[in-house]
PDB file of C-alpha atoms and ligand atoms in Angstrom:
ATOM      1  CA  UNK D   1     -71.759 112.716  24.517  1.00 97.00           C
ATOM      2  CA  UNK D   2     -68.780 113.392  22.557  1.00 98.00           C
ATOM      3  CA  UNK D   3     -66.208 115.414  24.482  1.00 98.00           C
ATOM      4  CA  UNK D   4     -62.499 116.757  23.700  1.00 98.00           C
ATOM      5  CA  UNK D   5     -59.756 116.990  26.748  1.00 98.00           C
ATOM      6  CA  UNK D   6     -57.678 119.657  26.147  1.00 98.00           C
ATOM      7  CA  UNK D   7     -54.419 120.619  28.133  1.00 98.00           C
ATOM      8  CA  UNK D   8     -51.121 121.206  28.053  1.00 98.00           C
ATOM      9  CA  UNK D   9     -48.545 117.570  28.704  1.00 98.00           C
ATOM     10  CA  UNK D  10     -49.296 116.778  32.544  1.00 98.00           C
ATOM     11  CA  UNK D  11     -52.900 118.322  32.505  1.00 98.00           C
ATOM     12  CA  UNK D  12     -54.399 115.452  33.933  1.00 98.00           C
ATOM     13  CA  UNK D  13     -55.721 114.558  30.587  1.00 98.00           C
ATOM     14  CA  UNK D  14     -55.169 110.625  30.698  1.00 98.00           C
ATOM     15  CA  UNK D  15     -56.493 110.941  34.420  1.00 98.00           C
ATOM     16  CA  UNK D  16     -59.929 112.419  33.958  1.00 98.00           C
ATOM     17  CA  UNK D  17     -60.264 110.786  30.886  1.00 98.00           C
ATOM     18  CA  UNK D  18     -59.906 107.333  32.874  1.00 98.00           C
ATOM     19  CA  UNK D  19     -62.347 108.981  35.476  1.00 98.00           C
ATOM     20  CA  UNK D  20     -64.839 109.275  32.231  1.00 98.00           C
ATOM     21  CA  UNK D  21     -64.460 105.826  31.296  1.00 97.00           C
ATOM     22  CA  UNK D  22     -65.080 104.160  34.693  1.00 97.00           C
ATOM     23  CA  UNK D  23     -68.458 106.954  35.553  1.00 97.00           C
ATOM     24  CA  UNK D  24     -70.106 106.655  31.493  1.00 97.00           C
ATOM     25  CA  UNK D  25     -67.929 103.846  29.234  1.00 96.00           C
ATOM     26  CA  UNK D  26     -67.151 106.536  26.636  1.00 97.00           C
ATOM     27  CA  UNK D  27     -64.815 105.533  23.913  1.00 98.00           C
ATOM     28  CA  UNK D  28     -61.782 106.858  24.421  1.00 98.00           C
ATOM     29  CA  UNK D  29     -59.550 108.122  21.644  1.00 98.00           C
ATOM     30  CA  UNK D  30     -56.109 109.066  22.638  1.00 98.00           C
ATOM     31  CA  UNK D  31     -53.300 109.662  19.526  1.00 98.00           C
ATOM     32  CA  UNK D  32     -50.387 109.261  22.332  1.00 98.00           C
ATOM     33  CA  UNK D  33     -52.089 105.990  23.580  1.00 97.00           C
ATOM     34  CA  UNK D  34     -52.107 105.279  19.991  1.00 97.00           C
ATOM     35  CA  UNK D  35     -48.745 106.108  18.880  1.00 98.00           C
ATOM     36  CA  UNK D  36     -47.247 104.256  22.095  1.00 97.00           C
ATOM     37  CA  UNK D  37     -48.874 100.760  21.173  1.00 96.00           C
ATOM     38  CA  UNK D  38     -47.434 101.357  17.485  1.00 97.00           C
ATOM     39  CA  UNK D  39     -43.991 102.080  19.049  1.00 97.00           C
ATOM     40  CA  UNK D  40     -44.362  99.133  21.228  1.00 96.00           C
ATOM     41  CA  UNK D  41     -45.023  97.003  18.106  1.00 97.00           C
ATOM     42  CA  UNK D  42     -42.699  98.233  15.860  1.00 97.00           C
ATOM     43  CA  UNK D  43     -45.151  98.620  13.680  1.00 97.00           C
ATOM     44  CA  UNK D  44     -44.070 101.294  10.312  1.00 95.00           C
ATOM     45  CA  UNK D  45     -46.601 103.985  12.003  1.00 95.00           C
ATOM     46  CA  UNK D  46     -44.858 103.750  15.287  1.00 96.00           C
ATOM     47  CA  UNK D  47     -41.240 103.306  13.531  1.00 96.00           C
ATOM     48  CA  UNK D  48     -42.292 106.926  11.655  1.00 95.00           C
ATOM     49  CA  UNK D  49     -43.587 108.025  14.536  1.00 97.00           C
ATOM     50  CA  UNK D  50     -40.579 107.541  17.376  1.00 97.00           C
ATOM     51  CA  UNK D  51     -38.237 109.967  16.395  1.00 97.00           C
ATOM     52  CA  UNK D  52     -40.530 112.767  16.690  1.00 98.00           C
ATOM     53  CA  UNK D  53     -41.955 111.364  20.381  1.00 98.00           C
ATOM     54  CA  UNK D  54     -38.505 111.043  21.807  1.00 97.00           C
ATOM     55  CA  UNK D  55     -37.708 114.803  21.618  1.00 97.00           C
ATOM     56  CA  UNK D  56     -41.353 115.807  22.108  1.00 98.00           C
ATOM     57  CA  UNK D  57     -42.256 117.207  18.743  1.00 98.00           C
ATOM     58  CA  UNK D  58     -45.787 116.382  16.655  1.00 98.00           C
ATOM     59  CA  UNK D  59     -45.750 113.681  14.663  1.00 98.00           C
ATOM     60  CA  UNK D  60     -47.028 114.967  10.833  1.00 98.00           C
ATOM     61  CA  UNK D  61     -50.246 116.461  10.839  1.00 98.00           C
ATOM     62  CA  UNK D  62     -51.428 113.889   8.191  1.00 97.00           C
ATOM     63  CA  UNK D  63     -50.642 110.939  10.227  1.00 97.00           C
ATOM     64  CA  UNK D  64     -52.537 111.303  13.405  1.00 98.00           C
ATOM     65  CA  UNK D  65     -55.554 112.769  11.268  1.00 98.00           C
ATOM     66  CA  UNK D  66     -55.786 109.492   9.508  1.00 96.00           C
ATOM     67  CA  UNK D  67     -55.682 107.685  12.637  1.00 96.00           C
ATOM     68  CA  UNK D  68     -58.367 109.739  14.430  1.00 98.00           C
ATOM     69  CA  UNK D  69     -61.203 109.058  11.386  1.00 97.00           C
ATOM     70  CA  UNK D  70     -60.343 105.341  11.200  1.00 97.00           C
ATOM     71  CA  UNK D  71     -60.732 105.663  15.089  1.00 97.00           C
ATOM     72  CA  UNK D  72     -63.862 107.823  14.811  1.00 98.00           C
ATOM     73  CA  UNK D  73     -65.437 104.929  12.974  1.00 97.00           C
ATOM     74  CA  UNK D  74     -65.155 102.456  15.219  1.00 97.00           C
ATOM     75  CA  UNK D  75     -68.787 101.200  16.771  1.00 97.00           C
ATOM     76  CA  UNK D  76     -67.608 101.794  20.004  1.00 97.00           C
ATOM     77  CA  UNK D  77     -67.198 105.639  18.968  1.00 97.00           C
ATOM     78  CA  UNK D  78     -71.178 105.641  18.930  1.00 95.00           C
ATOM     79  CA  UNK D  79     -71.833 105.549  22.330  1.00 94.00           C
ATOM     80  CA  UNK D  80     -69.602 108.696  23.053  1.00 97.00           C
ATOM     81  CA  UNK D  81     -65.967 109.684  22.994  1.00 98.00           C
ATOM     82  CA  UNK D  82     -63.248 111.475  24.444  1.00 98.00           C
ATOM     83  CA  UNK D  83     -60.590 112.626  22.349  1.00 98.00           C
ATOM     84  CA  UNK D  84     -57.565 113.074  24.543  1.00 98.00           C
ATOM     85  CA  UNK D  85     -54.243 114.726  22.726  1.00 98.00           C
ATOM     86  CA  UNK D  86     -55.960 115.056  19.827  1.00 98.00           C
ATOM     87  CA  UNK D  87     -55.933 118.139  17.976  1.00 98.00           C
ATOM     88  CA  UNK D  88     -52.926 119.590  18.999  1.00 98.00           C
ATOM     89  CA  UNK D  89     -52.546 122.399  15.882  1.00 98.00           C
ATOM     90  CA  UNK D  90     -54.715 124.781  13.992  1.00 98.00           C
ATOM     91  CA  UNK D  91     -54.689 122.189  11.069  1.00 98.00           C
ATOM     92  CA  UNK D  92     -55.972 118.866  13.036  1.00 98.00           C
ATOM     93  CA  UNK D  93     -58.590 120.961  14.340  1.00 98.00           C
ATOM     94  CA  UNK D  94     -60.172 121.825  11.325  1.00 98.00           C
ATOM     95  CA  UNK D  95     -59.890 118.423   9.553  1.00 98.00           C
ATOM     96  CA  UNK D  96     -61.871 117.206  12.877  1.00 98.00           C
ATOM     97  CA  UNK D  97     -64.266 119.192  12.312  1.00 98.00           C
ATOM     98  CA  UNK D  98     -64.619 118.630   8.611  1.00 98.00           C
ATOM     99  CA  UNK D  99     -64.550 114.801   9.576  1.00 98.00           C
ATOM    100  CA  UNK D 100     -67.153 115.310  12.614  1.00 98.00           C
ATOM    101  CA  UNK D 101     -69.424 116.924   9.814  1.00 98.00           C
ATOM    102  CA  UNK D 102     -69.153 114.122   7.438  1.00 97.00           C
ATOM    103  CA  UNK D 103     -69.953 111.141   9.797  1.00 97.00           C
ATOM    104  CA  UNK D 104     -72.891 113.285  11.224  1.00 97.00           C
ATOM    105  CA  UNK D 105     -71.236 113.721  14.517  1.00 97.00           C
ATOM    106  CA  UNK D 106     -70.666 116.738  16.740  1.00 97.00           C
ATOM    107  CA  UNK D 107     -68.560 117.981  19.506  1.00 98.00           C
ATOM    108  CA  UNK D 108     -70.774 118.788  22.413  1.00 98.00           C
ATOM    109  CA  UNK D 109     -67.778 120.070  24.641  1.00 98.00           C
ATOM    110  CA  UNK D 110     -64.242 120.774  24.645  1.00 98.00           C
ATOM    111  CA  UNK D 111     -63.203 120.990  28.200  1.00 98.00           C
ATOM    112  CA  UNK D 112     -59.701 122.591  28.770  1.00 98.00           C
ATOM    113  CA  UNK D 113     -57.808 122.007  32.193  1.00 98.00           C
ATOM    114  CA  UNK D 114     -55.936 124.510  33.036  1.00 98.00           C
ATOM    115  CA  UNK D 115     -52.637 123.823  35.262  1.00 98.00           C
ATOM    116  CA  UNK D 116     -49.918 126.475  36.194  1.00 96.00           C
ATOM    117  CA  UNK D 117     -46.749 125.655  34.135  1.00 92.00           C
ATOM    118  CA  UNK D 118     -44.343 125.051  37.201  1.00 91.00           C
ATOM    119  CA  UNK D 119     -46.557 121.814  38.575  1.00 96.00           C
ATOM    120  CA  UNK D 120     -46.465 120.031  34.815  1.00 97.00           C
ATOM    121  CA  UNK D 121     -42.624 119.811  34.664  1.00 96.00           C
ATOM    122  CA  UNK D 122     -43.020 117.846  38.293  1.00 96.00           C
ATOM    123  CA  UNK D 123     -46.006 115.919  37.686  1.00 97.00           C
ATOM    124  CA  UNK D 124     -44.483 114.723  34.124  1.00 98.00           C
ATOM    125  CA  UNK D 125     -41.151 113.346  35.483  1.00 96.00           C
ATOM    126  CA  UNK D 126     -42.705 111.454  38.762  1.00 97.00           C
ATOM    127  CA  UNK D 127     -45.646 109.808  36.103  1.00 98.00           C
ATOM    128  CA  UNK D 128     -45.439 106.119  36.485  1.00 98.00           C
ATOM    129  CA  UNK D 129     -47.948 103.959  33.846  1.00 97.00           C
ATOM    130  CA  UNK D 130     -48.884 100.539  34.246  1.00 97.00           C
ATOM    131  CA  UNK D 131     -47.706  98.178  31.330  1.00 95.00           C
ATOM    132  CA  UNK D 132     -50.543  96.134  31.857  1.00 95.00           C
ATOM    133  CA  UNK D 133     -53.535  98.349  32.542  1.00 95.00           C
ATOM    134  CA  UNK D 134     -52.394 101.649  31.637  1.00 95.00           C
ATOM    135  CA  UNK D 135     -53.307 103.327  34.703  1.00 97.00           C
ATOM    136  CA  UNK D 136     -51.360 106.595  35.224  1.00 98.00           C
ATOM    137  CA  UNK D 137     -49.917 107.054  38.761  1.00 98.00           C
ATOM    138  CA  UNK D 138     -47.165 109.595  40.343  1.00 97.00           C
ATOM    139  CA  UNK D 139     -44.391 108.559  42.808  1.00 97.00           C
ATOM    140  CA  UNK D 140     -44.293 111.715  44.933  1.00 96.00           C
ATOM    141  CA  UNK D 141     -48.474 111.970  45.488  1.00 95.00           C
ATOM    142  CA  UNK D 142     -48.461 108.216  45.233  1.00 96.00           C
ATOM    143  CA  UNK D 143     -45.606 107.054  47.283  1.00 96.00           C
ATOM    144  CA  UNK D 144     -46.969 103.088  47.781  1.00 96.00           C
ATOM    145  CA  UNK D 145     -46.296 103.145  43.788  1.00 97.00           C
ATOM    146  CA  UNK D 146     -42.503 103.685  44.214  1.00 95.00           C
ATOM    147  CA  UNK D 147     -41.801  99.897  43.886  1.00 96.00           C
ATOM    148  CA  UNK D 148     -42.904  99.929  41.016  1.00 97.00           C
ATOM    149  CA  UNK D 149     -45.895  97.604  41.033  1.00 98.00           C
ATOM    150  CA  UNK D 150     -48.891  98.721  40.146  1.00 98.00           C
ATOM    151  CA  UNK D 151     -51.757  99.099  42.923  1.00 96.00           C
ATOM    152  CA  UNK D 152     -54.943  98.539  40.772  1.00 95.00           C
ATOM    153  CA  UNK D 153     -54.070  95.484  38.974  1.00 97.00           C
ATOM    154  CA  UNK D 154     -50.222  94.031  40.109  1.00 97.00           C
ATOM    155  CA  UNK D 155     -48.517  94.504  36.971  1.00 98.00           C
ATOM    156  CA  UNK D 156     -44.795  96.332  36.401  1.00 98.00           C
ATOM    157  CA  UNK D 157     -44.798 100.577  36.314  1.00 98.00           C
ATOM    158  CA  UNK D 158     -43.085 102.357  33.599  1.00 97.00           C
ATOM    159  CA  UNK D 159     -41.776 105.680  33.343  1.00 97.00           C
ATOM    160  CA  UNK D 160     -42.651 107.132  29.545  1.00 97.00           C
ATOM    161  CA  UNK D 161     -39.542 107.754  26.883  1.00 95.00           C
ATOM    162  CA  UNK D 162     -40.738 110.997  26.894  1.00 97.00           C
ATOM    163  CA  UNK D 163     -41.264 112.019  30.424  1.00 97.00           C
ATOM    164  CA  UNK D 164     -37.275 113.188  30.729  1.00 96.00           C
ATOM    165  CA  UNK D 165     -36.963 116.708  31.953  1.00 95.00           C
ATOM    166  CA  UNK D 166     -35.213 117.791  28.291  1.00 96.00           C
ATOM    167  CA  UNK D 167     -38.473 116.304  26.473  1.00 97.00           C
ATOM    168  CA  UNK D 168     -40.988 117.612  28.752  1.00 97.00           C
ATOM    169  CA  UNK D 169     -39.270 121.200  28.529  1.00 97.00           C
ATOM    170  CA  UNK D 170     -39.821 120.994  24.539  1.00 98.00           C
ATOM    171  CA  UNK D 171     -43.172 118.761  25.138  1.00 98.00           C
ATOM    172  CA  UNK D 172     -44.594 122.224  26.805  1.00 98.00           C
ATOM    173  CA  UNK D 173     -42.555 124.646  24.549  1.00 98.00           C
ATOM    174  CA  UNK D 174     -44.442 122.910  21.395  1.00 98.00           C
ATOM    175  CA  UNK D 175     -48.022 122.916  23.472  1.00 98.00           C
ATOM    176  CA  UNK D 176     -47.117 126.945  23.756  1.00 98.00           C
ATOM    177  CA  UNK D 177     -46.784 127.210  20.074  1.00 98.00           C
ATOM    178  CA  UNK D 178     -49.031 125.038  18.456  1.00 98.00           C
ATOM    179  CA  UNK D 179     -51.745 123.547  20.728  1.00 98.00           C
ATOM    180  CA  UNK D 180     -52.683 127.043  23.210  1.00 98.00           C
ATOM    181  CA  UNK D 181     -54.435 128.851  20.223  1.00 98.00           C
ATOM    182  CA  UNK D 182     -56.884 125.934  20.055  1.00 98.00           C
ATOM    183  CA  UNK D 183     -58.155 127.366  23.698  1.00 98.00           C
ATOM    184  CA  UNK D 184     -59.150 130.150  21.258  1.00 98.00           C
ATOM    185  CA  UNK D 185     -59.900 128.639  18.667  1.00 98.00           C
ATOM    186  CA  UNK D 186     -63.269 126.332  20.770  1.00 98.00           C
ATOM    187  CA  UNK D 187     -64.152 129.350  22.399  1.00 98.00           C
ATOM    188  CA  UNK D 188     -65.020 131.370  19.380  1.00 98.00           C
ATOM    189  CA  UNK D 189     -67.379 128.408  18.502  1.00 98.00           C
ATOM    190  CA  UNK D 190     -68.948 128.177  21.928  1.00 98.00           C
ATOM    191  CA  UNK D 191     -67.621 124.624  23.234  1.00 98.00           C
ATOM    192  CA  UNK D 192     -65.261 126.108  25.566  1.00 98.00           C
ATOM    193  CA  UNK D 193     -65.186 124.673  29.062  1.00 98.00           C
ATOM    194  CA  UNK D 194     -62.493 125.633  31.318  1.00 98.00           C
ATOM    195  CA  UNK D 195     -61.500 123.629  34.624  1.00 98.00           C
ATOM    196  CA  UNK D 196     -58.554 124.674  37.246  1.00 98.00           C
ATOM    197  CA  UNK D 197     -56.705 121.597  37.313  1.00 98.00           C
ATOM    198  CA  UNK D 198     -54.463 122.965  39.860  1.00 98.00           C
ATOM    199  CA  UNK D 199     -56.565 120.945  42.272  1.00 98.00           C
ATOM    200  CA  UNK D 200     -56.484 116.740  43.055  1.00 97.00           C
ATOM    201  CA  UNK D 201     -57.822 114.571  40.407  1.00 98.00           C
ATOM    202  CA  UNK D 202     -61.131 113.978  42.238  1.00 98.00           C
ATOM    203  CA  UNK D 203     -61.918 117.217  42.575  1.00 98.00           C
ATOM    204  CA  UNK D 204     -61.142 118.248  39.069  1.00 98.00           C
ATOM    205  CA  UNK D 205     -62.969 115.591  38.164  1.00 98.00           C
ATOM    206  CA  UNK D 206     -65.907 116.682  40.196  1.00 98.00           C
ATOM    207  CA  UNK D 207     -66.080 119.941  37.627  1.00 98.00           C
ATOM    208  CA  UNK D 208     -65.583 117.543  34.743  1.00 98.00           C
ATOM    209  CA  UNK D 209     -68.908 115.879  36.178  1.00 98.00           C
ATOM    210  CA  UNK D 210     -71.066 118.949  36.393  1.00 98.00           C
ATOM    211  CA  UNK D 211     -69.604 119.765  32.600  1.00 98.00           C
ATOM    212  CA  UNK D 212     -71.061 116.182  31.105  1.00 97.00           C
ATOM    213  CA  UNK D 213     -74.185 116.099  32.771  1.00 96.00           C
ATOM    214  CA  UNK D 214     -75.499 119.719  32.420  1.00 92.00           C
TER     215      UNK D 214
HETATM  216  P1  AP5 T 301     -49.634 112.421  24.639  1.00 52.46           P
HETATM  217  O1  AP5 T 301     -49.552 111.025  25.087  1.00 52.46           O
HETATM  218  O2  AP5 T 301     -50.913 112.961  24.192  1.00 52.46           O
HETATM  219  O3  AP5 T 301     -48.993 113.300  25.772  1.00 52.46           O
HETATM  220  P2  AP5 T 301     -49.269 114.809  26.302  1.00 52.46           P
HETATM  221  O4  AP5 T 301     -50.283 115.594  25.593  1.00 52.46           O
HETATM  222  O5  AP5 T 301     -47.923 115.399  26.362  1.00 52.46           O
HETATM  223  O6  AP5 T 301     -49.942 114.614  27.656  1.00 52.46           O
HETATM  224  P3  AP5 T 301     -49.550 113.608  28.760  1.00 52.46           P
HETATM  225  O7  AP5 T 301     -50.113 112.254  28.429  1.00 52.46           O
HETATM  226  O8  AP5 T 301     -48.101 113.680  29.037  1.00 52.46           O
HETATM  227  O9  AP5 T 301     -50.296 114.257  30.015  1.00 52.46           O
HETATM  228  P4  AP5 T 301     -51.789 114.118  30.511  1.00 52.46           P
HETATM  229  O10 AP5 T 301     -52.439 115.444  30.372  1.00 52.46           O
HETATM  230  O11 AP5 T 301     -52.474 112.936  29.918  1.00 52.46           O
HETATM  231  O12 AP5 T 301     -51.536 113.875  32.060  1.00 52.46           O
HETATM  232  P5  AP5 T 301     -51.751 112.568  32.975  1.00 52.46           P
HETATM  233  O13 AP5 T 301     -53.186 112.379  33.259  1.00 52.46           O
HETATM  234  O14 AP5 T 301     -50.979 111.406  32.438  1.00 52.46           O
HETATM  235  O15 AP5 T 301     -48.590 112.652  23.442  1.00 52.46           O
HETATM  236  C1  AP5 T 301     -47.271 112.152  23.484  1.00 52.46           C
HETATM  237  C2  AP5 T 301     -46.560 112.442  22.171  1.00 52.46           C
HETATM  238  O16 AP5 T 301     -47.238 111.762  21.095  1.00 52.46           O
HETATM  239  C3  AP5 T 301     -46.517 113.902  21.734  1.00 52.46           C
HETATM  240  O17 AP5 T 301     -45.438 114.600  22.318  1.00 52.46           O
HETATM  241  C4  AP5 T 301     -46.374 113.754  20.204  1.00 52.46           C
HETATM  242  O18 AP5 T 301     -45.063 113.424  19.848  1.00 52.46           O
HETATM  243  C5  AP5 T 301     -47.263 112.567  19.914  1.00 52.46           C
HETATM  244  N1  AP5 T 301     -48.667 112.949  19.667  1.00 52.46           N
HETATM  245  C6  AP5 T 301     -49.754 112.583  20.386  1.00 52.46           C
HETATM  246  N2  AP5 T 301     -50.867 113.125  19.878  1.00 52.46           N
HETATM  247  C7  AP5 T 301     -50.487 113.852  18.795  1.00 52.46           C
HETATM  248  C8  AP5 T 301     -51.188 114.660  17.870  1.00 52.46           C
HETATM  249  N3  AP5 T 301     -52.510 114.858  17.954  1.00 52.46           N
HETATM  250  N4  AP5 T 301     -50.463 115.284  16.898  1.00 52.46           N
HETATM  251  C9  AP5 T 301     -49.143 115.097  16.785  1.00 52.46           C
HETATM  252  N5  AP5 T 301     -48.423 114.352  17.639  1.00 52.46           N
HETATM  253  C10 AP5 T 301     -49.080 113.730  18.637  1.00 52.46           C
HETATM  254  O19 AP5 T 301     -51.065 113.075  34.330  1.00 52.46           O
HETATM  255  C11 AP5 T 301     -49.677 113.374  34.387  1.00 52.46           C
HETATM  256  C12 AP5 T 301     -49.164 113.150  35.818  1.00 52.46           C
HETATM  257  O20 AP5 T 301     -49.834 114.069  36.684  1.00 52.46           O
HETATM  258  C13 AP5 T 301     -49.465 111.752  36.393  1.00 52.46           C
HETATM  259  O21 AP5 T 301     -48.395 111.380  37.243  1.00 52.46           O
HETATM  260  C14 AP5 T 301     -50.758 111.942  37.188  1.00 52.46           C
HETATM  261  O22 AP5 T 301     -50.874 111.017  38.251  1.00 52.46           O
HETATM  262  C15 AP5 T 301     -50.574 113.375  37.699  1.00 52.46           C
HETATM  263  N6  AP5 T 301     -51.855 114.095  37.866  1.00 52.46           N
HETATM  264  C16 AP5 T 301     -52.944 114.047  37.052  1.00 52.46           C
HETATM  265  N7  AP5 T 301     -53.913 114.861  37.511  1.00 52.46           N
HETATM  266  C17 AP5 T 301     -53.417 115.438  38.643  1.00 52.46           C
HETATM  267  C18 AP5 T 301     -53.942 116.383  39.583  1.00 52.46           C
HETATM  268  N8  AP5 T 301     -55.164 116.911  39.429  1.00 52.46           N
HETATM  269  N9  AP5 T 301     -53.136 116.752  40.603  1.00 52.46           N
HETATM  270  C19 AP5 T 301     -51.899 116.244  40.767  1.00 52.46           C
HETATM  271  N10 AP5 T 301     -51.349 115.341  39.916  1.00 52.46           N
HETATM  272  C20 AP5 T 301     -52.103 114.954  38.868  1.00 52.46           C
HETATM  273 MG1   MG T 302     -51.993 111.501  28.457  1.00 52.46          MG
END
């Protein structure tokens, strides 16, 4: 099953698509997760790519695009994937599907999780990720996470570059503007599946259940 998260920064994206991983071993294909490691390394993606992720703009169309169909190709992309952050304008969303078409894949849903404005702002500044694992936690709904160690695995908590309340303010004002019309956009072709994610992760992840395995 090939599936697309959609949602605005603080969704619950990265959550459920963890949630994914650990029920069905999907692939999964996240641009941010991406972008991060290439930061991380210095490599000349990530160099390119930092000064748009530290005020929480979209890095060039063409560059993510590239990096989702070398990702697409990968042979663990045959078993299933989640795309998570990825497409995020008008334009990545039809080279995916022009890409889709020419590796002989498809889309079989595009589930959107829908979260009132007001919670993301709070969610995204109390997000703690682990630098080992990557698992996403949150220091007011988690409170044993405040020391900063991570529960699952022991390793050291980070708070992201871009999880300041200036960045996350733009971070949504740029979802508003470029990534919302793709709610429109999947629904015209059919693949629309909306979940209130103003609910705990189990729960919305209980919907995201029923969605996979009708
Ligand atoms: P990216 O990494 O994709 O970030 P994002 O879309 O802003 O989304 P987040 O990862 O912040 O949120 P999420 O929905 O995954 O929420 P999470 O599960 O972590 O992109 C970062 C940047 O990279 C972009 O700004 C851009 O610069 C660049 N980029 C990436 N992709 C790009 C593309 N395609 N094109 C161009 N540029 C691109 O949860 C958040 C918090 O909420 C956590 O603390 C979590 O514990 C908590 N939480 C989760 N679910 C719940 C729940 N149900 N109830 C209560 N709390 C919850
Ligand atoms: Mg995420």
């Amino acid at each position: 099953m090939n599936i697309m998260l959609l949602g605005a920064p603080g969704a619950g994206k990265g959550t459920q698509a963890a949630k994914l991983i650990d029920a069905y071993g999907f692939a999964h294909i996240s641009t941010g997760d991406i972008l991060r490691k290439s930061v991380a390394n210095k490599t000349p993606l990530g160099m390119a790519a930092k000064g748009y992720m530290d005020k929480g703009e979209l890095v060039p169309d063409m560059v993510v695009i590239g990096l989702v169909k070398a990702r697409l190709q990968e042979p663990d992309a045959e078993g299933g994937f989640i795309l998570d952050g990825f497409p995020r304008t008008v334009v990545q969303a039809d080279a995916l599907g022009t890409a889709l078409d020419e590796l002989g894949k498809k889309l079989d849903a595009v589930i959107s999780i829908e979260v009132e404005k007001d919670a993301l702002v709070e969610r995204l500044t109390a997000r703690r990720t682990c630098k080992q694992c990557g698992a996403i936690f949150n220091v007011v709904s988690q409170p044993e996470t405040a020391n900063g160690v991570c529960p699952a695995c022991g390793g050291e908590l980070m708070q992201r570059d871009d999880d300041t309340v200036a960045t996350v303010t733009n971070r949504l004002d740029v979802y508003e503007r470029s990534t919302a019309p793709l709610i429109a956009y999947y629904a015209e072709k059919g693949l629309l599946r909306p979940v209130n994610g103003n609910r705990a992760a189990d729960d919305v992840f209980g919907d995201v259940r029923a969605i996979v395995e009708a």
